[in-house]
CSV table of C-alpha atoms (C1' of nucleotides) in Angstrom, one decimal:
chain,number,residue,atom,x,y,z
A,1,UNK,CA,-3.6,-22.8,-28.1
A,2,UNK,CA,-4.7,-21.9,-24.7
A,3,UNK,CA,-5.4,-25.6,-23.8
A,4,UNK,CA,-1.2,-26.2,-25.2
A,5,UNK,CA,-0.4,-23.1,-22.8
A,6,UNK,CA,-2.0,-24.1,-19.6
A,7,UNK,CA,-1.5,-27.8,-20.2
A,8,UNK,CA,-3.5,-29.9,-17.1
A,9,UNK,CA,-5.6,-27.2,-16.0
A,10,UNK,CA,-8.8,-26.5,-16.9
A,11,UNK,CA,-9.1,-24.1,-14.7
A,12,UNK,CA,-6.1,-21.7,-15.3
A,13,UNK,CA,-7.9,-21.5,-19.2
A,14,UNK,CA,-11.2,-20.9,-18.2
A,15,UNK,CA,-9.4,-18.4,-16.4
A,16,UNK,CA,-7.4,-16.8,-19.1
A,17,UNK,CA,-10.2,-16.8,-21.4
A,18,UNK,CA,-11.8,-14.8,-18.7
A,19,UNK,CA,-8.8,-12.6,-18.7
A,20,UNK,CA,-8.8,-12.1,-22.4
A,21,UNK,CA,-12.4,-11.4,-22.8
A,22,UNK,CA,-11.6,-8.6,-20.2
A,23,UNK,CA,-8.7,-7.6,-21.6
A,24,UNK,CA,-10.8,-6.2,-24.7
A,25,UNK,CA,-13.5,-4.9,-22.6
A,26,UNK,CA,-10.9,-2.9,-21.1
A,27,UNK,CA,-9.3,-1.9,-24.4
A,28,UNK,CA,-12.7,-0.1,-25.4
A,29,UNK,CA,-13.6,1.7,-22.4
A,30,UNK,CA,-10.3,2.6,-20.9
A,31,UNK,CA,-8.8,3.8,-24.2
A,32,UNK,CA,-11.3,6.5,-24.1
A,33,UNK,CA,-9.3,10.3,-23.3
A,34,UNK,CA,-10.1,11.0,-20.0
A,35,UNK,CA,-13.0,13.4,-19.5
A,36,UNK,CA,-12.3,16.7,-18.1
A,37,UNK,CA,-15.1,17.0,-15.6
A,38,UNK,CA,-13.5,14.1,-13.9
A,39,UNK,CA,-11.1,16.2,-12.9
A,40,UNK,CA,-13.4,18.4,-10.7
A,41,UNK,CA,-15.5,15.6,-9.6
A,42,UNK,CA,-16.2,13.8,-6.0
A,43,UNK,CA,-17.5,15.0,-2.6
A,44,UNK,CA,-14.8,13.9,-0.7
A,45,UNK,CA,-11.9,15.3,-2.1
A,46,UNK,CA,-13.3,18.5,-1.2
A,47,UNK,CA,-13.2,18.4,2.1
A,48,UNK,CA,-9.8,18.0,2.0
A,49,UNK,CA,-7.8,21.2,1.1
A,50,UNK,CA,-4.6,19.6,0.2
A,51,UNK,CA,-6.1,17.3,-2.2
A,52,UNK,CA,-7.2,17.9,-5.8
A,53,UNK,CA,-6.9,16.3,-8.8
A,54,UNK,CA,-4.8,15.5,-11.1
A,55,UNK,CA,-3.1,17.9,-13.5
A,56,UNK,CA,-4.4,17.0,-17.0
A,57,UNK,CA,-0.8,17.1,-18.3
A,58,UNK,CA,0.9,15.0,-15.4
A,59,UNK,CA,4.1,14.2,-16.1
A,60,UNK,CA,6.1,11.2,-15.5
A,61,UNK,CA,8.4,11.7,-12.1
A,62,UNK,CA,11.8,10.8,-12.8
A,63,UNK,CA,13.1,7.7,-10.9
A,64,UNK,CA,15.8,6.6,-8.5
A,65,UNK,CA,19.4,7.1,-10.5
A,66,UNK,CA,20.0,3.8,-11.2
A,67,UNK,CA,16.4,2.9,-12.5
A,68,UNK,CA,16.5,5.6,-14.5
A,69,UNK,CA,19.6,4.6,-15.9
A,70,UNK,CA,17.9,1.2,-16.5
A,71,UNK,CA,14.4,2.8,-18.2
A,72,UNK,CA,17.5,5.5,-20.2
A,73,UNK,CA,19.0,1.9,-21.5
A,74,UNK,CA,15.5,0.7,-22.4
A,75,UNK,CA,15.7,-2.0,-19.9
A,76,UNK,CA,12.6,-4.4,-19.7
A,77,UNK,CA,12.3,-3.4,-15.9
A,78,UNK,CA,9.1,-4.3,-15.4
A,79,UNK,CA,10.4,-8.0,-15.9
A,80,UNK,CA,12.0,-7.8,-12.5
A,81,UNK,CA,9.5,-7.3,-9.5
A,82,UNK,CA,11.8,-5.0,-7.7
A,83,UNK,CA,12.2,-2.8,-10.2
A,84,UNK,CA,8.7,-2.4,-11.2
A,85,UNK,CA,7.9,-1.6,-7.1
A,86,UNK,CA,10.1,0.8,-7.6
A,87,UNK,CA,8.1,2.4,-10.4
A,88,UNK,CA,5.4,1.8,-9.0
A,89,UNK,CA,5.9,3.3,-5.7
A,90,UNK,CA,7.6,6.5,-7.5
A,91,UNK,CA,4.3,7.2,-9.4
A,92,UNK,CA,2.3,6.6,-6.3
A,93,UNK,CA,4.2,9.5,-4.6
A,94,UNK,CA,4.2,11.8,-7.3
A,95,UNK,CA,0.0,11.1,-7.4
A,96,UNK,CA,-0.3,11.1,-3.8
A,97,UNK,CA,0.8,14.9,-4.4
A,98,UNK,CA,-2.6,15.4,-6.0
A,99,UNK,CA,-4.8,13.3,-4.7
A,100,UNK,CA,-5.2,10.2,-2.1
A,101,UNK,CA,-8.5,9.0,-4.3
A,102,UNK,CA,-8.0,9.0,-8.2
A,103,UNK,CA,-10.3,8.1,-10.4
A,104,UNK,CA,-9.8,5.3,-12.6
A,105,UNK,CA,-9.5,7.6,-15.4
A,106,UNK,CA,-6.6,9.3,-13.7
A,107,UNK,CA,-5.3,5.7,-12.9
A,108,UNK,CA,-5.5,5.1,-16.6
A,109,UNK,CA,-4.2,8.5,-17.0
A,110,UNK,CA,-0.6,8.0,-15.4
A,111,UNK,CA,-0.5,4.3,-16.5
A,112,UNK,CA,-0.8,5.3,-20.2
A,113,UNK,CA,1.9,8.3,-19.5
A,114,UNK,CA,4.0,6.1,-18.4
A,115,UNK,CA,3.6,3.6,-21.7
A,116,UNK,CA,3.9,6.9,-24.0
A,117,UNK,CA,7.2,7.8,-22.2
A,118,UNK,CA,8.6,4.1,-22.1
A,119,UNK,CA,6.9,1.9,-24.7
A,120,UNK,CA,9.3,-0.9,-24.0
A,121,UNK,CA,7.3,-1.1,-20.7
A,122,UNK,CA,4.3,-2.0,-22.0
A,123,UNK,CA,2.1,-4.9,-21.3
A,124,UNK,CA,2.4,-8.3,-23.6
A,125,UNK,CA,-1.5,-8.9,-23.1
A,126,UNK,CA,-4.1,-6.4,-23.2
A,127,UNK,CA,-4.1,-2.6,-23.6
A,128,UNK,CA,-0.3,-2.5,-22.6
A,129,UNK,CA,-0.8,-1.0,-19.5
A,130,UNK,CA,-3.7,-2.6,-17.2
A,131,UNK,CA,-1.2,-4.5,-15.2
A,132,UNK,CA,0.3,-0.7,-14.1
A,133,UNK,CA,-2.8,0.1,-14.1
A,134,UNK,CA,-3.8,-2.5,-11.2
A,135,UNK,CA,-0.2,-1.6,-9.3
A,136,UNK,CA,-1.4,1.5,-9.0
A,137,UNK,CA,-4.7,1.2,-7.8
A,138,UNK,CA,-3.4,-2.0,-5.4
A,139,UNK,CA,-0.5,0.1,-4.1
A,140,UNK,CA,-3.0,3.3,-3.2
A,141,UNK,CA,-5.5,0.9,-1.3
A,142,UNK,CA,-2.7,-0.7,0.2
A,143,UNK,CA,-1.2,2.9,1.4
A,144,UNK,CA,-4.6,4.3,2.3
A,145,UNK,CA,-5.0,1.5,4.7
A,146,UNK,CA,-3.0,2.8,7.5
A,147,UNK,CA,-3.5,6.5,6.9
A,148,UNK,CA,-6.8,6.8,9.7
A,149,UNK,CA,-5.0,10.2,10.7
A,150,UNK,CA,-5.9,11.5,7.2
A,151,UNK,CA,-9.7,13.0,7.1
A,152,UNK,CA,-10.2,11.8,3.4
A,153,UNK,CA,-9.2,8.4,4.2
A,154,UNK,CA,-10.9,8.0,7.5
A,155,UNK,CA,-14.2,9.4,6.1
A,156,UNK,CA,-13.5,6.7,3.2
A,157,UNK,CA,-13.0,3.9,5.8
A,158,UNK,CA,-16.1,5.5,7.3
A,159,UNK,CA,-18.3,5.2,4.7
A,160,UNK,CA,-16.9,2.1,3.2
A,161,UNK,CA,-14.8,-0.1,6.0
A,162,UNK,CA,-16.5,-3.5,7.1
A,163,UNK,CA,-17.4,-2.8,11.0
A,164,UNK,CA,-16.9,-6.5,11.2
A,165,UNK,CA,-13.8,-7.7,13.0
A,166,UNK,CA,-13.0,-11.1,12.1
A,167,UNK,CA,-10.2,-11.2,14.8
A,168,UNK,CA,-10.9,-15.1,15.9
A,169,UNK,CA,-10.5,-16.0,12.2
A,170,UNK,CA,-7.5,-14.6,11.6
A,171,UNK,CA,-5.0,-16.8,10.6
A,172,UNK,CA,-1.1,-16.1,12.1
A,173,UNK,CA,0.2,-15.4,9.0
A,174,UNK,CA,-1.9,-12.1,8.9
A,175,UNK,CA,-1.5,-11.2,12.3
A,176,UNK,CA,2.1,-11.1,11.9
A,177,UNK,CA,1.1,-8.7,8.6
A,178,UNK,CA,-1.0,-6.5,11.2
A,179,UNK,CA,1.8,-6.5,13.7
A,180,UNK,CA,4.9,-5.4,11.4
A,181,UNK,CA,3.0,-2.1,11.1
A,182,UNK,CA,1.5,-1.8,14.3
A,183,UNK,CA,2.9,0.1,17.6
A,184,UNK,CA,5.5,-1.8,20.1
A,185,UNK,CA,4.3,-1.2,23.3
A,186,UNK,CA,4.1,-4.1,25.0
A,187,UNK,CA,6.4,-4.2,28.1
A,188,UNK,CA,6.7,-0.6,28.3
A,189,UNK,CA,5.8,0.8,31.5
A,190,UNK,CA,6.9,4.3,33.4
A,191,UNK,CA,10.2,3.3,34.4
A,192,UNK,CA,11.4,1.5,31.4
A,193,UNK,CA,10.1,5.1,29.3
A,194,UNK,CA,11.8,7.2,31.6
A,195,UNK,CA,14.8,5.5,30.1
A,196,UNK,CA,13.9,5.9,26.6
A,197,UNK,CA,13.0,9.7,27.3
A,198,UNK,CA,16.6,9.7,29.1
A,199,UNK,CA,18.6,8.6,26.2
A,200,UNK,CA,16.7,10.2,24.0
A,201,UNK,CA,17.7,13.7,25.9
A,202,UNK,CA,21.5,13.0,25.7
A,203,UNK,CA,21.6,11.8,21.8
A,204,UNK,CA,19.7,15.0,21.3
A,205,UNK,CA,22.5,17.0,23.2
A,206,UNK,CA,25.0,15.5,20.8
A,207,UNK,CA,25.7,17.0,17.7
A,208,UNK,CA,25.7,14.1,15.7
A,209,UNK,CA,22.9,11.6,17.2
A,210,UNK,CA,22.6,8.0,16.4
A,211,UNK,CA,19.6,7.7,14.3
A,212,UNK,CA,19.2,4.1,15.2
A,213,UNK,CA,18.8,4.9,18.6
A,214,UNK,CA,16.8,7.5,18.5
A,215,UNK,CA,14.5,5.8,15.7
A,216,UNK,CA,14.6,2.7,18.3
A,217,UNK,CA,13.9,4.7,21.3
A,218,UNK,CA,10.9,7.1,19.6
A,219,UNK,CA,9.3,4.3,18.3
A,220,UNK,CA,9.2,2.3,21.5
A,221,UNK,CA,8.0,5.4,23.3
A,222,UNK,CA,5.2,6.2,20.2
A,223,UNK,CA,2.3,4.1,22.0
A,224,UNK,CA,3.0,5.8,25.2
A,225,UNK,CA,3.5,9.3,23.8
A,226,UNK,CA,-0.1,8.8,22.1
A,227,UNK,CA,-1.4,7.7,25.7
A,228,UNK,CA,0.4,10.9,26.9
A,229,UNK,CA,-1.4,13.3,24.1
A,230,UNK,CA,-5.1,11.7,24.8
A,231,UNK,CA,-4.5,12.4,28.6
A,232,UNK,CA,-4.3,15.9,28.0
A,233,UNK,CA,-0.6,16.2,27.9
A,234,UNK,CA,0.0,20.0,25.9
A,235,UNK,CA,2.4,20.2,23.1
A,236,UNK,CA,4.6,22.0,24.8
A,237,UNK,CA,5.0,19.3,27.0
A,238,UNK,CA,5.2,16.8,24.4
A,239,UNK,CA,7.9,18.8,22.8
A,240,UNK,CA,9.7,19.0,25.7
A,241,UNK,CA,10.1,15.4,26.3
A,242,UNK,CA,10.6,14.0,23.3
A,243,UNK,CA,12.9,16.8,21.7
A,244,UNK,CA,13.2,15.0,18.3
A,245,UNK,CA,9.7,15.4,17.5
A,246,UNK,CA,11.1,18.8,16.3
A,247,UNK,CA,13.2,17.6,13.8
A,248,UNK,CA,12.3,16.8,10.2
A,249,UNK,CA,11.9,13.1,10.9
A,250,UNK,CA,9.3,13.6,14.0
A,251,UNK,CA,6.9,15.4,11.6
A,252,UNK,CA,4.9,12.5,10.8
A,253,UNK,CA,4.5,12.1,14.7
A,254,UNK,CA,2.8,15.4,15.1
A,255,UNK,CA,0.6,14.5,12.6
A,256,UNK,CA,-0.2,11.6,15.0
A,257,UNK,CA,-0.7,14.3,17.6
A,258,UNK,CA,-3.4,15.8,15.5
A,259,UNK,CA,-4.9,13.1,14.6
A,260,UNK,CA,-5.0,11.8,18.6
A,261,UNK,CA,-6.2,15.9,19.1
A,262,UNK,CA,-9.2,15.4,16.8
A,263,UNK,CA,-10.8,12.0,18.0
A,264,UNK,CA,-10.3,13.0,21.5
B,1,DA,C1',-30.9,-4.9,-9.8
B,2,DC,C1',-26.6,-4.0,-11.5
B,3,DC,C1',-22.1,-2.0,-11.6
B,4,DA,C1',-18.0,0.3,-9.9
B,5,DT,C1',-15.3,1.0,-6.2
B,6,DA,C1',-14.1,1.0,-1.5
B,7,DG,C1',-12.1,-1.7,2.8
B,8,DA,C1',-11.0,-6.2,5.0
B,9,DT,C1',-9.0,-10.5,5.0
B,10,DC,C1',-6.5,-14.7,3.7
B,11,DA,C1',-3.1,-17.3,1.2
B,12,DG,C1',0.7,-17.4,-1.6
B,13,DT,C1',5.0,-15.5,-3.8
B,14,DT,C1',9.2,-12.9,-4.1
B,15,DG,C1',13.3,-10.5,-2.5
B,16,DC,C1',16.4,-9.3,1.0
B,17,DG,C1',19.1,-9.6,5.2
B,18,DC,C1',21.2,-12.4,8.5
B,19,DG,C1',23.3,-16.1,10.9
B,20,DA,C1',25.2,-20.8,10.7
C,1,DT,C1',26.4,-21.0,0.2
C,2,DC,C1',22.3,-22.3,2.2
C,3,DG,C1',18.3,-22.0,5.0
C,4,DC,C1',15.3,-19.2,7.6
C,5,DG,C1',12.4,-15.2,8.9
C,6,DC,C1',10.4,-11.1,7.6
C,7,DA,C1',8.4,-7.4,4.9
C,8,DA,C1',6.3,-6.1,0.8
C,9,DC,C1',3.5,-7.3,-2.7
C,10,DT,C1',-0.1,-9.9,-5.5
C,11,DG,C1',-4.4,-12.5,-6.4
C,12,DA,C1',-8.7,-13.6,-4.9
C,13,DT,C1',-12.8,-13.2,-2.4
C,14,DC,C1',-16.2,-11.0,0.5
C,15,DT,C1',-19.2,-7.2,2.1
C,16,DA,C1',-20.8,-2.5,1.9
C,17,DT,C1',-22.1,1.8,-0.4
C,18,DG,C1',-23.6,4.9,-3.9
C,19,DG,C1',-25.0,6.0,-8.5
C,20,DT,C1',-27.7,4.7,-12.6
DNA sequence: ACCATAGATCAGTTGCGCGA
DNA sequence: TCGCGCAACTGATCTATGGT
């Protein structure tokens, strides 16, 4: 049978069988109800006050209109990719309300709520949800990565993180990964911020400002405004020169300003 | 020593937007 | 409509740490 389904590839069977003798490993230990001291467990999530755990009765977000529609209709979205993102990334941010570090049981937890609510999601192989299971943890790691601001995760990276940098090894594919996410600040200098700052100052006068620019213009200006903080630049200052960082969508930038505050 | 879990990295895939 | 570039995601592998 397997040898019929992966037809001229040894290796792809060896690797299924693999898959299949830890499918029912999984089955077994990840069945299990999840314990209630795992709930209070873990050094690290102590230390920070705005994480806990999860609530032993955590339910199920609901989803964008339109997906929800789909999951109401008993669509099979977890056949297309964007779709299961989608779920995915909803039940990430409903988590990451709890807790930046869940457990595996509270991994297994939300994955097996979200089976019970919408069985037609579940799994071909295996349990029926260790694929969701894997999103999950996958889409935390991959969110935790850039989060050094957060005490939790930076401790994490601390402990954990490879001092290593293989930087002369790395192939151009990733550095183009590292880059999307990383800071534009090259060919910035006084002058050409002075502008930014400038245009910045007259779409905040307006009453209705063009988020473009302004997303264009802060985010050119973020390396600088970091350089500004570290040199000792107050938040009054700060505030002062880059009015936006008092609206809603500058929040995330103050927290940059703590974070720049607390490594100084 | 072994296992679970973490971050780091690389290579490949998929979906989407955009211009020709 | 097609091809291209990019972002997001996945799978795999490696190394490190901490608990048993």
């Amino acid at each position: 049978m397997i040898s019929y389904l992966f037809q001229g590839s040894f290796k792809k069977q060896a690797k299924f069988n693999k898959f299949v003798h830890e499918m029912k490993e999984v089955v077994t230990i990840t069945l299990e109800t999840v314990p209630a001291e795992s709930y209070q467990q873990t050094s690290t999530t102590e230390i920070n006050a705005t994480s806990g755990r999860l609530p032993s009765g955590f339910a199920i977000p609901p989803f964008p209109r339109d997906l929800q529609a789909k999951l109401d209709n008993k669509e099979p979205c977890q056949k297309s990719s964007k779709d299961r993102h989608r779920i995915i990334r909803v039940l990430h941010e409903a988590m990451i309300e709890h807790t930046m570090y869940p457990t595996n049981a509270e991994y297994v937890q939300v994955a097996k709520a979200l089976i019970v609510k919408y069985p037609f999601l579940k799994d071909l192989e295996g349990n029926g949800y260790h694929t969701w299971h894997q999103s999950l943890k996958r889409k935390f790691k991959a969110e935790r990565a850039p989060l050094v601001h957060d005490d939790e995760v930076r401790k994490s990276k601390e402990k954990f993180g490879h001092k290593k940098v293989r930087l002369s090894e790395q192939s151009p594919a990733a550095c183009r990964r590292s880059e999307s996410g990383a800071i534009a600040v090259i060919g910035e200098d006084a002058s050409s911020v002075e502008g930014h700052v400038n245009a910045l100052h007259i779409q905040y006068s307006k009453v209705r400002p063009d988020t473009l620019v302004v997303k264009d213009r802060m985010q050119r200006t973020f390396a600088w405004r970091r350089r500004e903080i570290r040199d000792g630049m107050t938040v009054e200052d700060i505030l002062k020169k880059y009015p936006f960082l008092k609206t809603p969508s500058g929040v995330s930038d103050i927290t940059d300003f703590k974070s720049v505050l607390s490594l100084k």
